[in-house]
PDB file of C-alpha atoms in Angstrom:
ATOM      1  CA  MET V1264     -12.576-180.981  12.727  1.00 39.00           C
ATOM      2  CA  ARG V1265     -10.660-179.621   9.761  1.00 55.00           C
ATOM      3  CA  MET V1266      -8.691-176.426  10.419  1.00 54.00           C
ATOM      4  CA  THR V1267      -8.861-173.888   7.630  1.00 67.00           C
ATOM      5  CA  LEU V1268      -6.795-170.836   6.907  1.00 64.00           C
ATOM      6  CA  LEU V1269      -9.790-168.651   7.763  1.00 67.00           C
ATOM      7  CA  SER V1270      -9.969-170.061  11.286  1.00 77.00           C
ATOM      8  CA  ARG V1271      -6.320-169.205  11.983  1.00 85.00           C
ATOM      9  CA  PRO V1272      -5.812-165.406  12.063  1.00 86.00           C
ATOM     10  CA  LEU V1273      -2.003-165.520  12.188  1.00 90.00           C
ATOM     11  CA  TRP V1274      -1.828-167.799   9.149  1.00 90.00           C
ATOM     12  CA  LEU V1275      -4.360-165.609   7.356  1.00 89.00           C
ATOM     13  CA  MET V1276      -2.216-162.522   8.038  1.00 93.00           C
ATOM     14  CA  LEU V1277       0.884-164.338   6.784  1.00 93.00           C
ATOM     15  CA  TYR V1278      -1.033-165.548   3.736  1.00 94.00           C
ATOM     16  CA  PHE V1279      -2.031-162.007   2.761  1.00 95.00           C
ATOM     17  CA  ALA V1280       1.420-160.675   3.659  1.00 97.00           C
ATOM     18  CA  GLY V1281       2.744-163.105   1.059  1.00 97.00           C
ATOM     19  CA  TRP V1282       0.272-161.877  -1.552  1.00 97.00           C
ATOM     20  CA  THR V1283       1.170-158.277  -0.627  1.00 97.00           C
ATOM     21  CA  PHE V1284       4.837-159.095  -1.190  1.00 98.00           C
ATOM     22  CA  ILE V1285       3.976-160.570  -4.600  1.00 97.00           C
ATOM     23  CA  GLY V1286       2.030-157.416  -5.521  1.00 97.00           C
ATOM     24  CA  LEU V1287       4.887-155.170  -4.397  1.00 97.00           C
ATOM     25  CA  TRP V1288       7.383-157.308  -6.317  1.00 98.00           C
ATOM     26  CA  LEU V1289       5.304-157.154  -9.499  1.00 97.00           C
ATOM     27  CA  GLY V1290       4.704-153.409  -9.070  1.00 96.00           C
ATOM     28  CA  THR V1291       8.427-152.834  -8.699  1.00 95.00           C
ATOM     29  CA  ASN V1292       9.122-154.861 -11.838  1.00 95.00           C
ATOM     30  CA  VAL V1293       6.637-152.819 -13.858  1.00 94.00           C
ATOM     31  CA  TRP V1294       8.000-149.562 -12.458  1.00 93.00           C
ATOM     32  CA  ILE V1295      11.567-150.584 -13.327  1.00 93.00           C
ATOM     33  CA  SER V1296      10.480-151.540 -16.849  1.00 93.00           C
ATOM     34  CA  GLN V1297       9.106-148.002 -17.236  1.00 92.00           C
ATOM     35  CA  ARG V1298      12.255-146.203 -16.057  1.00 87.00           C
ATOM     36  CA  ASP V1299      12.747-144.602 -19.476  1.00 90.00           C
ATOM     37  CA  ASN V1300       9.157-143.331 -19.543  1.00 90.00           C
ATOM     38  CA  PRO V1301       9.132-139.684 -18.364  1.00 88.00           C
ATOM     39  CA  ASN V1302       5.402-139.967 -17.545  1.00 86.00           C
ATOM     40  CA  ALA V1303       5.806-143.038 -15.308  1.00 85.00           C
ATOM     41  CA  VAL V1304       4.059-142.724 -11.951  1.00 88.00           C
ATOM     42  CA  ALA V1305       5.085-145.443  -9.503  1.00 89.00           C
ATOM     43  CA  TRP V1306       1.909-145.513  -7.442  1.00 91.00           C
ATOM     44  CA  HIS V1307      -0.108-146.417 -10.570  1.00 92.00           C
ATOM     45  CA  TYR V1308       1.908-149.600 -11.040  1.00 94.00           C
ATOM     46  CA  TYR V1309       1.684-150.521  -7.373  1.00 96.00           C
ATOM     47  CA  THR V1310      -2.067-149.903  -7.410  1.00 96.00           C
ATOM     48  CA  TRP V1311      -2.499-152.179 -10.422  1.00 96.00           C
ATOM     49  CA  GLU V1312      -0.313-155.010  -9.171  1.00 97.00           C
ATOM     50  CA  LEU V1313      -1.313-154.916  -5.501  1.00 97.00           C
ATOM     51  CA  SER V1314      -5.019-154.838  -6.327  1.00 97.00           C
ATOM     52  CA  SER V1315      -4.652-157.818  -8.632  1.00 97.00           C
ATOM     53  CA  ALA V1316      -2.449-159.867  -6.286  1.00 98.00           C
ATOM     54  CA  LEU V1317      -4.623-159.294  -3.215  1.00 97.00           C
ATOM     55  CA  VAL V1318      -7.823-160.090  -5.090  1.00 98.00           C
ATOM     56  CA  ILE V1319      -6.243-163.270  -6.505  1.00 98.00           C
ATOM     57  CA  GLY V1320      -5.215-164.175  -2.949  1.00 96.00           C
ATOM     58  CA  ALA V1321      -8.762-163.695  -1.670  1.00 95.00           C
ATOM     59  CA  LEU V1322     -10.288-165.578  -4.581  1.00 97.00           C
ATOM     60  CA  ALA V1323      -7.769-168.408  -4.136  1.00 95.00           C
ATOM     61  CA  LEU V1324      -9.401-169.140  -0.778  1.00 92.00           C
ATOM     62  CA  ALA V1325     -12.711-169.614  -2.596  1.00 92.00           C
ATOM     63  CA  VAL V1326     -10.966-171.775  -5.201  1.00 93.00           C
ATOM     64  CA  GLY V1327      -9.585-173.961  -2.411  1.00 90.00           C
ATOM     65  CA  TRP V1328     -13.053-174.448  -0.968  1.00 89.00           C
ATOM     66  CA  PHE V1329     -14.510-175.083  -4.428  1.00 92.00           C
ATOM     67  CA  GLU V1330     -11.843-177.655  -5.277  1.00 89.00           C
ATOM     68  CA  SER V1331     -12.374-179.470  -1.972  1.00 87.00           C
ATOM     69  CA  ARG V1332     -16.047-179.818  -2.858  1.00 86.00           C
ATOM     70  CA  TRP V1333     -15.730-180.620  -6.594  1.00 86.00           C
ATOM     71  CA  LYS V1334     -12.316-182.234  -7.092  1.00 87.00           C
ATOM     72  CA  ILE V1335     -11.131-182.053 -10.694  1.00 84.00           C
ATOM     73  CA  THR V1336      -9.244-185.369 -10.356  1.00 85.00           C
ATOM     74  CA  GLY V1337     -10.422-188.939  -9.899  1.00 84.00           C
ATOM     75  CA  PRO V1338     -13.333-190.893 -11.313  1.00 87.00           C
ATOM     76  CA  GLY V1339     -15.971-188.715 -12.940  1.00 83.00           C
ATOM     77  CA  ALA V1340     -13.548-185.836 -13.504  1.00 83.00           C
ATOM     78  CA  TRP V1341     -15.041-185.135 -16.929  1.00 87.00           C
ATOM     79  CA  ARG V1342     -18.463-184.494 -15.356  1.00 87.00           C
ATOM     80  CA  ARG V1343     -16.965-182.196 -12.746  1.00 87.00           C
ATOM     81  CA  LEU V1344     -15.189-180.325 -15.520  1.00 88.00           C
ATOM     82  CA  LEU V1345     -18.662-179.064 -16.474  1.00 90.00           C
ATOM     83  CA  VAL V1346     -18.765-177.372 -13.065  1.00 92.00           C
ATOM     84  CA  HIS V1347     -15.187-176.099 -13.214  1.00 92.00           C
ATOM     85  CA  LEU V1348     -15.458-174.364 -16.590  1.00 94.00           C
ATOM     86  CA  PRO V1349     -18.242-171.925 -15.596  1.00 95.00           C
ATOM     87  CA  ALA V1350     -16.540-171.468 -12.216  1.00 95.00           C
ATOM     88  CA  ALA V1351     -13.382-170.342 -14.029  1.00 95.00           C
ATOM     89  CA  VAL V1352     -15.439-167.739 -15.889  1.00 97.00           C
ATOM     90  CA  VAL V1353     -16.984-166.547 -12.604  1.00 97.00           C
ATOM     91  CA  PHE V1354     -13.487-166.350 -11.060  1.00 97.00           C
ATOM     92  CA  SER V1355     -12.243-164.216 -13.966  1.00 97.00           C
ATOM     93  CA  LEU V1356     -15.262-161.907 -13.946  1.00 98.00           C
ATOM     94  CA  ALA V1357     -15.045-161.482 -10.167  1.00 98.00           C
ATOM     95  CA  HIS V1358     -11.321-160.714 -10.383  1.00 98.00           C
ATOM     96  CA  VAL V1359     -11.821-158.049 -13.039  1.00 98.00           C
ATOM     97  CA  ALA V1360     -14.871-156.490 -11.344  1.00 98.00           C
ATOM     98  CA  ILE V1361     -13.158-156.239  -7.959  1.00 98.00           C
ATOM     99  CA  ILE V1362      -9.825-154.877  -9.242  1.00 98.00           C
ATOM    100  CA  VAL V1363     -11.623-152.283 -11.362  1.00 98.00           C
ATOM    101  CA  ALA V1364     -13.616-151.179  -8.296  1.00 98.00           C
ATOM    102  CA  ILE V1365     -10.448-150.964  -6.172  1.00 97.00           C
ATOM    103  CA  ARG V1366      -8.548-149.049  -8.844  1.00 96.00           C
ATOM    104  CA  LYS V1367     -11.423-146.604  -9.386  1.00 96.00           C
ATOM    105  CA  ALA V1368     -11.556-145.989  -5.631  1.00 96.00           C
ATOM    106  CA  VAL V1369      -7.788-145.401  -5.434  1.00 95.00           C
ATOM    107  CA  TYR V1370      -7.815-143.053  -8.419  1.00 94.00           C
ATOM    108  CA  ALA V1371     -10.802-141.145  -6.994  1.00 93.00           C
ATOM    109  CA  ALA V1372      -9.018-140.791  -3.646  1.00 92.00           C
ATOM    110  CA  ALA V1373      -5.877-139.575  -5.422  1.00 90.00           C
ATOM    111  CA  ARG V1374      -7.922-136.969  -7.322  1.00 88.00           C
ATOM    112  CA  ARG V1375      -9.567-135.769  -4.099  1.00 88.00           C
ATOM    113  CA  LEU V1376      -6.173-135.540  -2.405  1.00 85.00           C
ATOM    114  CA  LYS V1377      -4.688-133.659  -5.340  1.00 82.00           C
ATOM    115  CA  ASN V1378      -7.573-131.165  -5.309  1.00 81.00           C
ATOM    116  CA  SER V1379      -7.697-130.768  -1.535  1.00 76.00           C
ATOM    117  CA  ARG V1380      -6.833-127.503   0.175  1.00 63.00           C
ATOM    118  CA  HIS V1381      -4.096-129.240   2.168  1.00 61.00           C
ATOM    119  CA  ALA V1382      -2.368-130.508  -0.997  1.00 58.00           C
ATOM    120  CA  GLN V1383      -2.519-127.033  -2.539  1.00 57.00           C
ATOM    121  CA  LEU V1384      -0.919-125.507   0.552  1.00 55.00           C
ATOM    122  CA  CYS V1385       1.834-128.154   0.565  1.00 55.00           C
ATOM    123  CA  LEU V1386       2.664-127.496  -3.088  1.00 49.00           C
ATOM    124  CA  LYS V1387       3.179-123.742  -2.581  1.00 48.00           C
TER     125      LYS V1387
END
């Protein structure tokens, strides 16, 4: 029986911890690059980079499964390329759709928090 990352919770947690680290690293790099921008808001950059990194991490699991089923190497690779090309488009569309949904949810939550009674009391 083949063990997969999904069947090993500790490895799965470490896997996503790694992707979280990558997202935090990229968010920090963007934030640093904007240090001269007076309108820079750090949580925007972290939202963008973390959402992208974590979605890529999740989709990479699907890519691993896909590649194990339709290997791009070996005899007949050109025929399997006809499967890989549309799959790459699906990967890209899924990545964009999911990160946009996450970012919209985060921005909506931030707006609700900003407009909440509690936030108004804290700002006085």
